[in-house]
PDB file of C-alpha atoms in Angstrom:
ATOM      1  CA  MET A   3       0.000   0.000   0.000  1.00 47.00           C
ATOM      2  CA  ARG A   4       1.964   2.974  -1.307  1.00 47.00           C
ATOM      3  CA  ARG A   5       3.528   5.384   1.154  1.00 57.00           C
ATOM      4  CA  PRO A   6       4.008   4.585   4.878  1.00 85.00           C
ATOM      5  CA  ARG A   7       1.591   7.292   6.044  1.00 91.00           C
ATOM      6  CA  MET A   8      -1.200   5.708   4.014  1.00 94.00           C
ATOM      7  CA  ARG A   9      -0.423   2.391   5.674  1.00 94.00           C
ATOM      8  CA  GLU A  10      -0.545   4.165   9.021  1.00 96.00           C
ATOM      9  CA  ALA A  11      -3.841   5.794   8.079  1.00 97.00           C
ATOM     10  CA  ALA A  12      -5.321   2.399   7.220  1.00 96.00           C
ATOM     11  CA  VAL A  13      -4.166   0.914  10.533  1.00 97.00           C
ATOM     12  CA  ARG A  14      -5.585   3.819  12.531  1.00 97.00           C
ATOM     13  CA  ALA A  15      -8.863   3.691  10.595  1.00 98.00           C
ATOM     14  CA  ILE A  16      -9.658   0.039  11.348  1.00 97.00           C
ATOM     15  CA  ASP A  17     -11.637  -0.450  14.553  1.00 97.00           C
ATOM     16  CA  LEU A  18     -10.978  -4.033  15.686  1.00 96.00           C
ATOM     17  CA  ASN A  19     -13.767  -3.830  18.268  1.00 95.00           C
ATOM     18  CA  ALA A  20     -16.238  -2.998  15.484  1.00 96.00           C
ATOM     19  CA  LEU A  21     -14.821  -5.843  13.385  1.00 95.00           C
ATOM     20  CA  ALA A  22     -15.233  -8.243  16.300  1.00 93.00           C
ATOM     21  CA  ALA A  23     -18.808  -7.133  16.958  1.00 94.00           C
ATOM     22  CA  SER A  24     -19.935  -7.144  13.333  1.00 91.00           C
ATOM     23  CA  GLN A  25     -18.403 -10.402  12.145  1.00 86.00           C
ATOM     24  CA  TYR A  26     -16.945 -12.485  14.950  1.00 84.00           C
ATOM     25  CA  SER A  27     -19.580 -12.416  17.709  1.00 86.00           C
ATOM     26  CA  ASN A  28     -17.108 -10.411  19.805  1.00 89.00           C
ATOM     27  CA  GLN A  29     -14.770 -13.411  19.851  1.00 86.00           C
ATOM     28  CA  LEU A  30     -12.028 -11.863  17.730  1.00 88.00           C
ATOM     29  CA  VAL A  31      -8.671 -11.688  19.497  1.00 89.00           C
ATOM     30  CA  GLY A  32      -7.175  -8.484  18.133  1.00 91.00           C
ATOM     31  CA  SER A  33      -3.554  -8.336  17.092  1.00 93.00           C
ATOM     32  CA  ASP A  34      -0.964  -5.557  17.137  1.00 95.00           C
ATOM     33  CA  SER A  35       2.281  -7.497  16.651  1.00 95.00           C
ATOM     34  CA  LEU A  36       3.958 -10.511  15.084  1.00 94.00           C
ATOM     35  CA  PHE A  37       3.881 -12.552  18.300  1.00 93.00           C
ATOM     36  CA  GLU A  38       1.107 -12.812  20.853  1.00 90.00           C
ATOM     37  CA  ALA A  39       1.534 -11.053  24.187  1.00 90.00           C
ATOM     38  CA  GLN A  40       2.306 -14.296  26.068  1.00 89.00           C
ATOM     39  CA  SER A  41       5.066 -15.328  23.674  1.00 91.00           C
ATOM     40  CA  PRO A  42       8.653 -15.046  24.968  1.00 92.00           C
ATOM     41  CA  TYR A  43       9.492 -13.501  21.592  1.00 95.00           C
ATOM     42  CA  HIS A  44       7.076 -10.620  22.086  1.00 95.00           C
ATOM     43  CA  ASP A  45       8.359  -7.315  23.410  1.00 94.00           C
ATOM     44  CA  ARG A  46       6.012  -4.631  24.687  1.00 96.00           C
ATOM     45  CA  ALA A  47       7.994  -2.089  22.659  1.00 97.00           C
ATOM     46  CA  ALA A  48       6.533  -3.549  19.462  1.00 97.00           C
ATOM     47  CA  SER A  49       2.962  -3.072  20.665  1.00 96.00           C
ATOM     48  CA  ASP A  50       3.791   0.441  21.882  1.00 97.00           C
ATOM     49  CA  ALA A  51       5.144   1.291  18.411  1.00 96.00           C
ATOM     50  CA  TRP A  52       1.982   0.091  16.682  1.00 96.00           C
ATOM     51  CA  PRO A  53      -0.397   2.906  15.562  1.00 96.00           C
ATOM     52  CA  LYS A  54      -3.551   2.949  17.701  1.00 96.00           C
ATOM     53  CA  HIS A  55      -7.092   3.313  16.397  1.00 97.00           C
ATOM     54  CA  ASP A  56      -7.617   7.029  15.853  1.00 98.00           C
ATOM     55  CA  VAL A  57     -10.078   8.110  13.159  1.00 98.00           C
ATOM     56  CA  GLU A  58      -9.184  11.799  13.343  1.00 98.00           C
ATOM     57  CA  GLN A  59      -5.477  11.173  13.002  1.00 98.00           C
ATOM     58  CA  ALA A  60      -6.118   8.738  10.155  1.00 98.00           C
ATOM     59  CA  ARG A  61      -8.222  11.352   8.385  1.00 98.00           C
ATOM     60  CA  GLN A  62      -5.471  13.958   8.832  1.00 98.00           C
ATOM     61  CA  LEU A  63      -2.858  11.614   7.370  1.00 97.00           C
ATOM     62  CA  VAL A  64      -5.036  11.095   4.299  1.00 97.00           C
ATOM     63  CA  GLN A  65      -5.661  14.820   3.920  1.00 97.00           C
ATOM     64  CA  ASP A  66      -1.925  15.529   4.125  1.00 96.00           C
ATOM     65  CA  TYR A  67      -1.269  12.845   1.528  1.00 96.00           C
ATOM     66  CA  VAL A  68      -3.832  14.369  -0.842  1.00 96.00           C
ATOM     67  CA  ALA A  69      -2.429  17.880  -0.256  1.00 97.00           C
ATOM     68  CA  ASP A  70       0.962  16.582  -1.384  1.00 95.00           C
ATOM     69  CA  GLY A  71      -0.555  15.285  -4.612  1.00 95.00           C
ATOM     70  CA  GLY A  72      -1.338  11.736  -3.524  1.00 94.00           C
ATOM     71  CA  ASN A  73      -4.363   9.780  -4.732  1.00 94.00           C
ATOM     72  CA  PRO A  74      -6.256   8.128  -1.836  1.00 95.00           C
ATOM     73  CA  HIS A  75      -7.943   5.608  -4.155  1.00 96.00           C
ATOM     74  CA  LEU A  76      -6.784   1.995  -3.837  1.00 94.00           C
ATOM     75  CA  SER A  77      -7.914  -1.539  -4.517  1.00 96.00           C
ATOM     76  CA  PHE A  78      -8.524  -4.266  -1.954  1.00 97.00           C
ATOM     77  CA  LYS A  79      -8.372  -7.763  -3.419  1.00 97.00           C
ATOM     78  CA  THR A  80      -9.546 -10.765  -1.466  1.00 96.00           C
ATOM     79  CA  SER A  81     -11.299 -14.110  -1.899  1.00 95.00           C
ATOM     80  CA  ARG A  82     -15.051 -14.541  -2.376  1.00 94.00           C
ATOM     81  CA  SER A  83     -15.240 -16.053   1.109  1.00 91.00           C
ATOM     82  CA  GLU A  84     -14.271 -12.656   2.556  1.00 93.00           C
ATOM     83  CA  VAL A  85     -17.077 -10.490   1.180  1.00 95.00           C
ATOM     84  CA  SER A  86     -18.085  -9.232   4.623  1.00 94.00           C
ATOM     85  CA  LEU A  87     -14.465  -8.358   5.441  1.00 94.00           C
ATOM     86  CA  GLY A  88     -14.134  -6.502   2.149  1.00 96.00           C
ATOM     87  CA  GLU A  89     -17.232  -4.453   2.853  1.00 96.00           C
ATOM     88  CA  PHE A  90     -16.030  -3.701   6.374  1.00 96.00           C
ATOM     89  CA  VAL A  91     -12.597  -2.506   5.248  1.00 96.00           C
ATOM     90  CA  GLN A  92     -14.163  -0.441   2.485  1.00 97.00           C
ATOM     91  CA  ALA A  93     -16.478   1.334   4.926  1.00 97.00           C
ATOM     92  CA  GLN A  94     -13.805   1.896   7.575  1.00 98.00           C
ATOM     93  CA  LEU A  95     -11.338   3.426   5.132  1.00 98.00           C
ATOM     94  CA  ALA A  96     -14.022   5.506   3.425  1.00 98.00           C
ATOM     95  CA  ALA A  97     -14.715   7.127   6.791  1.00 98.00           C
ATOM     96  CA  VAL A  98     -11.212   8.641   6.776  1.00 98.00           C
ATOM     97  CA  GLY A  99     -11.212   9.700   3.121  1.00 98.00           C
ATOM     98  CA  MET A 100      -9.822   6.653   1.346  1.00 97.00           C
ATOM     99  CA  THR A 101     -11.765   5.284  -1.619  1.00 97.00           C
ATOM    100  CA  VAL A 102     -11.492   1.508  -1.816  1.00 97.00           C
ATOM    101  CA  ASP A 103     -12.364  -0.603  -4.848  1.00 97.00           C
ATOM    102  CA  VAL A 104     -13.014  -4.112  -3.486  1.00 97.00           C
ATOM    103  CA  GLN A 105     -12.439  -7.010  -5.866  1.00 97.00           C
ATOM    104  CA  TYR A 106     -13.298 -10.626  -5.054  1.00 97.00           C
ATOM    105  CA  TYR A 107     -11.695 -13.725  -6.562  1.00 97.00           C
ATOM    106  CA  ASP A 108     -12.243 -17.457  -6.551  1.00 96.00           C
ATOM    107  CA  LEU A 109      -9.752 -19.066  -4.184  1.00 90.00           C
ATOM    108  CA  ALA A 110      -7.540 -20.554  -6.914  1.00 93.00           C
ATOM    109  CA  GLU A 111      -7.219 -17.262  -8.778  1.00 95.00           C
ATOM    110  CA  PHE A 112      -6.793 -15.330  -5.547  1.00 94.00           C
ATOM    111  CA  SER A 113      -3.933 -17.582  -4.450  1.00 92.00           C
ATOM    112  CA  SER A 114      -2.141 -17.650  -7.788  1.00 93.00           C
ATOM    113  CA  LYS A 115      -2.806 -14.282  -9.417  1.00 93.00           C
ATOM    114  CA  VAL A 116      -3.238 -11.994  -6.418  1.00 95.00           C
ATOM    115  CA  LEU A 117      -1.043 -13.421  -3.655  1.00 94.00           C
ATOM    116  CA  GLN A 118       1.673 -15.320  -5.487  1.00 92.00           C
ATOM    117  CA  GLY A 119       1.563 -12.910  -8.424  1.00 93.00           C
ATOM    118  CA  GLY A 120       1.768  -9.844  -6.176  1.00 92.00           C
ATOM    119  CA  ASP A 121      -1.096  -8.227  -8.080  1.00 94.00           C
ATOM    120  CA  PHE A 122      -2.543  -6.088  -5.282  1.00 94.00           C
ATOM    121  CA  GLU A 123      -2.302  -2.862  -3.315  1.00 93.00           C
ATOM    122  CA  LEU A 124      -4.138  -4.171  -0.272  1.00 94.00           C
ATOM    123  CA  THR A 125      -5.062  -7.793   0.285  1.00 95.00           C
ATOM    124  CA  SER A 126      -5.902 -10.253   3.059  1.00 93.00           C
ATOM    125  CA  THR A 127      -4.023 -13.373   4.055  1.00 90.00           C
ATOM    126  CA  VAL A 128      -3.647 -15.779   6.955  1.00 84.00           C
ATOM    127  CA  ASN A 129      -0.408 -16.895   8.566  1.00 81.00           C
ATOM    128  CA  ALA A 130      -0.162 -19.281  11.466  1.00 71.00           C
ATOM    129  CA  PHE A 131       2.971 -20.228  13.346  1.00 73.00           C
ATOM    130  CA  ASP A 132       3.678 -20.785  17.011  1.00 68.00           C
ATOM    131  CA  TYR A 133       7.462 -21.115  16.985  1.00 79.00           C
ATOM    132  CA  PRO A 134       9.268 -18.340  15.071  1.00 90.00           C
ATOM    133  CA  TYR A 135      11.494 -20.614  12.971  1.00 89.00           C
ATOM    134  CA  PRO A 136      10.870 -21.026  10.104  1.00 88.00           C
ATOM    135  CA  GLY A 137       7.512 -19.202  10.195  1.00 89.00           C
ATOM    136  CA  ALA A 138       8.851 -15.679  10.670  1.00 93.00           C
ATOM    137  CA  SER A 139      11.435 -16.125   7.917  1.00 94.00           C
ATOM    138  CA  ARG A 140       8.859 -17.504   5.471  1.00 92.00           C
ATOM    139  CA  LEU A 141       6.749 -14.422   6.071  1.00 94.00           C
ATOM    140  CA  LEU A 142       9.312 -11.634   6.406  1.00 96.00           C
ATOM    141  CA  ARG A 143      12.597 -12.453   4.746  1.00 96.00           C
ATOM    142  CA  THR A 144      13.357 -10.706   1.448  1.00 97.00           C
ATOM    143  CA  GLY A 145      12.177 -12.955  -1.385  1.00 96.00           C
ATOM    144  CA  ALA A 146      10.615 -15.573   0.926  1.00 94.00           C
ATOM    145  CA  ALA A 147       7.905 -17.852  -0.440  1.00 89.00           C
ATOM    146  CA  ILE A 148       4.943 -16.332   1.398  1.00 91.00           C
ATOM    147  CA  ASN A 149       6.281 -12.777   1.644  1.00 94.00           C
ATOM    148  CA  PHE A 150       3.524 -11.772  -0.761  1.00 94.00           C
ATOM    149  CA  GLY A 151       3.847  -8.046  -0.088  1.00 93.00           C
ATOM    150  CA  LYS A 152       7.547  -8.107  -1.055  1.00 94.00           C
ATOM    151  CA  TYR A 153       8.514  -6.656   2.322  1.00 95.00           C
ATOM    152  CA  SER A 154      12.270  -6.110   2.517  1.00 96.00           C
ATOM    153  CA  ASN A 155      14.392  -4.799   5.361  1.00 97.00           C
ATOM    154  CA  PRO A 156      18.090  -5.838   5.390  1.00 98.00           C
ATOM    155  CA  GLN A 157      18.224  -5.485   9.170  1.00 98.00           C
ATOM    156  CA  VAL A 158      15.283  -7.853   9.547  1.00 98.00           C
ATOM    157  CA  ASP A 159      16.976 -10.335   7.179  1.00 98.00           C
ATOM    158  CA  ARG A 160      20.159 -10.228   9.254  1.00 98.00           C
ATOM    159  CA  LEU A 161      18.313 -10.735  12.529  1.00 98.00           C
ATOM    160  CA  LEU A 162      16.335 -13.657  11.109  1.00 98.00           C
ATOM    161  CA  ASP A 163      19.543 -15.291   9.899  1.00 97.00           C
ATOM    162  CA  ASP A 164      21.225 -14.720  13.260  1.00 98.00           C
ATOM    163  CA  ALA A 165      18.250 -16.176  15.130  1.00 97.00           C
ATOM    164  CA  ALA A 166      18.242 -19.276  12.926  1.00 95.00           C
ATOM    165  CA  ALA A 167      21.981 -19.842  13.361  1.00 97.00           C
ATOM    166  CA  THR A 168      22.533 -19.210  17.065  1.00 96.00           C
ATOM    167  CA  SER A 169      22.325 -21.845  19.779  1.00 95.00           C
ATOM    168  CA  ASP A 170      22.006 -19.149  22.453  1.00 97.00           C
ATOM    169  CA  ALA A 171      18.348 -18.954  23.511  1.00 95.00           C
ATOM    170  CA  VAL A 172      18.739 -15.459  24.969  1.00 97.00           C
ATOM    171  CA  SER A 173      20.310 -14.144  21.780  1.00 98.00           C
ATOM    172  CA  ARG A 174      17.651 -15.842  19.652  1.00 97.00           C
ATOM    173  CA  THR A 175      14.853 -14.296  21.712  1.00 97.00           C
ATOM    174  CA  SER A 176      16.430 -10.851  21.410  1.00 98.00           C
ATOM    175  CA  ASP A 177      16.752 -11.249  17.627  1.00 98.00           C
ATOM    176  CA  TYR A 178      13.074 -12.085  17.220  1.00 98.00           C
ATOM    177  CA  GLN A 179      11.996  -9.282  19.527  1.00 98.00           C
ATOM    178  CA  GLN A 180      13.960  -6.836  17.382  1.00 98.00           C
ATOM    179  CA  VAL A 181      12.387  -8.292  14.248  1.00 98.00           C
ATOM    180  CA  GLU A 182       8.931  -7.776  15.724  1.00 97.00           C
ATOM    181  CA  LEU A 183       9.706  -4.156  16.602  1.00 97.00           C
ATOM    182  CA  LEU A 184      11.155  -3.321  13.168  1.00 97.00           C
ATOM    183  CA  VAL A 185       8.185  -4.871  11.365  1.00 97.00           C
ATOM    184  CA  ASN A 186       5.793  -2.752  13.417  1.00 96.00           C
ATOM    185  CA  GLN A 187       7.838   0.387  12.884  1.00 96.00           C
ATOM    186  CA  ASP A 188       7.786  -0.302   9.131  1.00 96.00           C
ATOM    187  CA  ILE A 189       4.029  -1.058   9.292  1.00 96.00           C
ATOM    188  CA  ALA A 190       4.723  -4.046   7.078  1.00 94.00           C
ATOM    189  CA  PHE A 191       1.254  -5.475   7.738  1.00 93.00           C
ATOM    190  CA  LEU A 192      -2.142  -4.401   8.979  1.00 94.00           C
ATOM    191  CA  TRP A 193      -2.638  -6.870  11.834  1.00 94.00           C
ATOM    192  CA  LEU A 194      -6.251  -7.846  12.482  1.00 92.00           C
ATOM    193  CA  SER A 195      -6.512 -10.998  14.563  1.00 90.00           C
ATOM    194  CA  ARG A 196      -4.537 -13.761  16.170  1.00 85.00           C
ATOM    195  CA  SER A 197      -4.893 -17.066  14.370  1.00 72.00           C
ATOM    196  CA  TYR A 198      -7.579 -19.532  15.420  1.00 60.00           C
ATOM    197  CA  LEU A 199      -5.841 -22.575  13.944  1.00 63.00           C
ATOM    198  CA  SER A 200      -5.170 -25.343  16.413  1.00 68.00           C
ATOM    199  CA  THR A 201      -3.244 -28.581  16.646  1.00 73.00           C
ATOM    200  CA  ILE A 202      -3.995 -31.045  19.436  1.00 78.00           C
ATOM    201  CA  THR A 203      -1.039 -32.933  20.907  1.00 83.00           C
ATOM    202  CA  LYS A 204      -0.067 -34.624  24.117  1.00 88.00           C
ATOM    203  CA  PRO A 205       1.593 -32.359  26.736  1.00 88.00           C
ATOM    204  CA  ASP A 206       5.084 -33.707  26.047  1.00 91.00           C
ATOM    205  CA  VAL A 207       5.031 -32.736  22.349  1.00 89.00           C
ATOM    206  CA  LYS A 208       6.879 -29.431  21.987  1.00 88.00           C
ATOM    207  CA  GLY A 209       8.011 -27.086  19.218  1.00 83.00           C
ATOM    208  CA  ILE A 210       4.809 -27.223  17.182  1.00 77.00           C
ATOM    209  CA  ASP A 211       4.840 -24.956  14.130  1.00 73.00           C
ATOM    210  CA  ARG A 212       2.223 -24.984  11.377  1.00 65.00           C
ATOM    211  CA  TYR A 213       2.007 -23.948   7.778  1.00 60.00           C
ATOM    212  CA  ILE A 214      -0.995 -21.925   6.598  1.00 52.00           C
ATOM    213  CA  THR A 215      -2.545 -25.238   5.522  1.00 52.00           C
ATOM    214  CA  ARG A 216      -2.442 -26.524   9.133  1.00 56.00           C
ATOM    215  CA  ASP A 217       0.299 -28.999   8.170  1.00 65.00           C
ATOM    216  CA  ILE A 218       2.949 -29.307  10.877  1.00 72.00           C
ATOM    217  CA  PHE A 219       6.561 -28.306  10.270  1.00 71.00           C
ATOM    218  CA  TYR A 220       8.232 -31.303  11.918  1.00 76.00           C
ATOM    219  CA  ALA A 221      11.822 -30.028  11.987  1.00 77.00           C
ATOM    220  CA  THR A 222      11.181 -28.140  15.232  1.00 81.00           C
ATOM    221  CA  THR A 223       8.968 -30.775  16.895  1.00 86.00           C
ATOM    222  CA  TRP A 224      10.383 -32.710  19.832  1.00 89.00           C
ATOM    223  CA  LEU A 225       9.334 -34.857  22.805  1.00 91.00           C
ATOM    224  CA  ASP A 226       9.915 -33.645  26.351  1.00 89.00           C
ATOM    225  CA  ARG A 227      10.652 -37.002  27.950  1.00 84.00           C
TER     226      ARG A 227
END
């Protein structure tokens, strides 16, 4: 989505409480960071850096963008199963002065043309991982397979590589916390909700990480016996 202030405007425009009430029976668990609050890889600094819901500030950002010659019209492409989400986003952004053309696609075309083809300005996607390796790298590293938005930050790449290579748990945790903070400062994504995917295991099965498809990434799975 174009310039950073327009990304910030979109984040500030979206009311997650309204989204929860209108579509998720108030069961939506809102998100403001890469890792959930209980994760050891989450740092409060990332949440503090995330733009808060503020319609007036969002509107001002859009007005400033227009005054500088920017066009606040954009497209939002998503699958046909997300019609209600498309309408919600369209209405929320319209309230701050952004005109959104919502386009819906069959799942196959959405996955291939829109996501994998990078043919979008704003789109929706789901990512689910519990352990940061390799999930965070698949999502954030320059050129990664599911980095559909082509996000690229050399510092993030370096931290991801360091985290994957180190055997020091403290250093690894610090690397991922820095990644989370940088991603929020860059406003690389518009976080909406924590994932609802689940995998049921016995208590001694550790290191569970899932692909978007719910398939388990077994390289990090181990038994605590």
